[in-house]
PDB file of C-alpha atoms in Angstrom:
ATOM      1  CA  HIS A 266      -0.031  -0.094  -0.250  1.00 66.00           C
ATOM      2  CA  GLY A 267       2.928   2.338  -0.019  1.00 72.00           C
ATOM      3  CA  ARG A 268       3.790   4.889  -3.168  1.00 75.00           C
ATOM      4  CA  ILE A 269       6.672   6.166  -4.428  1.00 74.00           C
ATOM      5  CA  LEU A 270       7.335   9.780  -3.587  1.00 74.00           C
ATOM      6  CA  ALA A 271      10.521  10.208  -5.428  1.00 73.00           C
ATOM      7  CA  ASP A 272      12.836   9.001  -7.885  1.00 74.00           C
ATOM      8  CA  GLN A 273      15.657  10.555  -8.547  1.00 72.00           C
ATOM      9  CA  PRO A 274      19.404  10.647  -7.560  1.00 75.00           C
ATOM     10  CA  PHE A 275      20.020  11.553  -3.977  1.00 66.00           C
ATOM     11  CA  GLU A 276      21.759  14.876  -4.953  1.00 73.00           C
ATOM     12  CA  ALA A 277      18.825  15.993  -6.854  1.00 69.00           C
ATOM     13  CA  LEU A 278      16.649  15.159  -3.792  1.00 66.00           C
ATOM     14  CA  ARG A 279      18.761  17.065  -1.527  1.00 64.00           C
ATOM     15  CA  ALA A 280      18.919  20.197  -3.971  1.00 67.00           C
ATOM     16  CA  GLY A 281      15.097  20.036  -4.047  1.00 66.00           C
ATOM     17  CA  VAL A 282      14.564  19.946  -0.467  1.00 64.00           C
ATOM     18  CA  LEU A 283      17.352  21.371   1.679  1.00 64.00           C
ATOM     19  CA  ALA A 284      19.925  23.245  -0.092  1.00 73.00           C
ATOM     20  CA  GLU A 285      21.442  25.141   2.709  1.00 85.00           C
ATOM     21  CA  ARG A 286      24.904  23.907   4.157  1.00 89.00           C
ATOM     22  CA  ARG A 287      26.526  23.765   7.446  1.00 92.00           C
ATOM     23  CA  LEU A 288      29.694  26.222   8.005  1.00 96.00           C
ATOM     24  CA  PHE A 289      31.774  24.815  11.168  1.00 97.00           C
ATOM     25  CA  VAL A 290      33.813  27.326  12.750  1.00 97.00           C
ATOM     26  CA  ASP A 291      36.223  26.610  15.642  1.00 98.00           C
ATOM     27  CA  PHE A 292      37.508  30.316  16.801  1.00 97.00           C
ATOM     28  CA  ALA A 293      40.791  31.441  18.921  1.00 96.00           C
ATOM     29  CA  GLY A 294      38.769  32.620  21.984  1.00 96.00           C
ATOM     30  CA  PRO A 295      35.358  32.490  22.814  1.00 97.00           C
ATOM     31  CA  ALA A 296      32.571  31.841  20.032  1.00 97.00           C
ATOM     32  CA  PRO A 297      30.877  35.606  19.488  1.00 96.00           C
ATOM     33  CA  ASP A 298      27.579  36.081  18.988  1.00 94.00           C
ATOM     34  CA  MET A 299      26.754  36.540  15.092  1.00 89.00           C
ATOM     35  CA  ALA A 300      23.790  37.900  13.305  1.00 89.00           C
ATOM     36  CA  LEU A 301      24.060  37.847   9.604  1.00 89.00           C
ATOM     37  CA  GLU A 302      21.384  37.882   7.297  1.00 88.00           C
ATOM     38  CA  GLY A 303      20.658  34.392   5.780  1.00 89.00           C
ATOM     39  CA  VAL A 304      22.556  32.608   8.498  1.00 95.00           C
ATOM     40  CA  SER A 305      21.585  30.893  11.363  1.00 94.00           C
ATOM     41  CA  VAL A 306      23.265  29.366  14.601  1.00 96.00           C
ATOM     42  CA  ARG A 307      22.316  25.568  14.827  1.00 93.00           C
ATOM     43  CA  GLY A 308      24.906  25.084  17.549  1.00 95.00           C
ATOM     44  CA  ARG A 309      27.623  26.842  19.895  1.00 96.00           C
ATOM     45  CA  THR A 310      30.367  25.655  22.222  1.00 97.00           C
ATOM     46  CA  GLU A 311      32.411  27.588  24.012  1.00 97.00           C
ATOM     47  CA  ARG A 312      35.017  28.430  21.231  1.00 97.00           C
ATOM     48  CA  GLY A 313      32.736  27.132  18.202  1.00 97.00           C
ATOM     49  CA  LEU A 314      29.696  27.680  16.033  1.00 97.00           C
ATOM     50  CA  GLU A 315      27.699  25.644  13.743  1.00 96.00           C
ATOM     51  CA  LEU A 316      25.999  27.894  11.082  1.00 96.00           C
ATOM     52  CA  ALA A 317      23.199  26.948   8.437  1.00 93.00           C
ATOM     53  CA  PHE A 318      23.280  29.014   5.411  1.00 93.00           C
ATOM     54  CA  ASP A 319      21.914  28.773   1.837  1.00 88.00           C
ATOM     55  CA  PRO A 320      24.628  29.151  -0.735  1.00 88.00           C
ATOM     56  CA  SER A 321      22.446  30.892  -3.192  1.00 85.00           C
ATOM     57  CA  VAL A 322      21.589  33.580  -0.514  1.00 89.00           C
ATOM     58  CA  ILE A 323      25.176  33.800   0.622  1.00 92.00           C
ATOM     59  CA  PRO A 324      27.995  31.992  -0.844  1.00 93.00           C
ATOM     60  CA  ALA A 325      30.101  29.854   1.401  1.00 93.00           C
ATOM     61  CA  ALA A 326      33.501  32.220   0.456  1.00 95.00           C
ATOM     62  CA  ALA A 327      31.338  35.281   0.999  1.00 95.00           C
ATOM     63  CA  LEU A 328      30.385  34.055   4.558  1.00 96.00           C
ATOM     64  CA  ILE A 329      33.991  32.668   5.652  1.00 96.00           C
ATOM     65  CA  ALA A 330      35.482  35.997   4.158  1.00 96.00           C
ATOM     66  CA  ARG A 331      32.873  37.912   6.206  1.00 95.00           C
ATOM     67  CA  ILE A 332      33.953  35.724   9.600  1.00 96.00           C
ATOM     68  CA  THR A 333      37.585  35.637   9.116  1.00 96.00           C
ATOM     69  CA  ALA A 334      37.720  39.361   8.552  1.00 95.00           C
ATOM     70  CA  ASP A 335      36.042  40.257  12.237  1.00 93.00           C
ATOM     71  CA  HIS A 336      37.192  37.203  14.204  1.00 96.00           C
ATOM     72  CA  GLU A 337      40.314  34.923  14.408  1.00 96.00           C
ATOM     73  CA  VAL A 338      39.716  31.649  13.261  1.00 97.00           C
ATOM     74  CA  GLU A 339      41.572  28.310  14.208  1.00 97.00           C
ATOM     75  CA  ASP A 340      39.533  25.929  11.948  1.00 97.00           C
ATOM     76  CA  ILE A 341      36.592  25.830   9.506  1.00 97.00           C
ATOM     77  CA  HIS A 342      34.900  23.871   7.306  1.00 95.00           C
ATOM     78  CA  VAL A 343      31.558  23.269   5.355  1.00 93.00           C
ATOM     79  CA  GLU A 344      29.200  20.274   5.057  1.00 87.00           C
ATOM     80  CA  GLN A 345      26.115  19.368   3.753  1.00 81.00           C
ATOM     81  CA  PRO A 346      23.248  18.191   5.916  1.00 78.00           C
ATOM     82  CA  ALA A 347      23.236  14.653   6.860  1.00 77.00           C
ATOM     83  CA  ILE A 348      21.047  12.138   4.937  1.00 74.00           C
ATOM     84  CA  GLU A 349      18.821  11.428   7.846  1.00 79.00           C
ATOM     85  CA  GLU A 350      18.113  15.349   7.984  1.00 77.00           C
ATOM     86  CA  VAL A 351      17.556  15.513   4.198  1.00 70.00           C
ATOM     87  CA  ILE A 352      14.775  12.183   4.121  1.00 78.00           C
ATOM     88  CA  ALA A 353      13.319  13.587   7.192  1.00 78.00           C
ATOM     89  CA  ARG A 354      12.685  17.060   5.793  1.00 77.00           C
ATOM     90  CA  PHE A 355      11.482  15.295   2.558  1.00 78.00           C
ATOM     91  CA  TYR A 356       8.957  13.026   4.197  1.00 78.00           C
ATOM     92  CA  GLU A 357       7.631  16.232   6.042  1.00 80.00           C
ATOM     93  CA  GLN A 358       7.192  18.203   2.991  1.00 76.00           C
ATOM     94  CA  HIS A 359       5.095  14.941   1.665  1.00 73.00           C
ATOM     95  CA  GLY A 360       2.825  14.563   4.482  1.00 76.00           C
ATOM     96  CA  ALA A 361       4.665  11.224   5.334  1.00 67.00           C
ATOM     97  CA  ALA A 362       6.301  11.945   8.475  1.00 58.00           C
ATOM     98  CA  GLU A 363       5.698   8.417   9.709  1.00 55.00           C
ATOM     99  CA  ALA A 364       6.819   6.573   6.431  1.00 45.00           C
TER     100      ALA A 364
END
């Protein structure tokens, strides 16, 4: 009694469901408060931030340049959301949250 919700490569599914990326920043000192347009703070540690951003709104290079211009950074990397998050969001969008 199931139904097919999508039949496409995962990267196409990801792009259509959850275009945002994650930027993980480790600072040389305490993690600052940040309020950047198009960016949300998803996690915080004493010296680190996990930021979510849409690269079509603010490209990763521009975001990194803004952060490093104002703050001393020890490490930084960009990731795409985990497959589980993409699938969960897909199910929410299609009313199949319990699938």
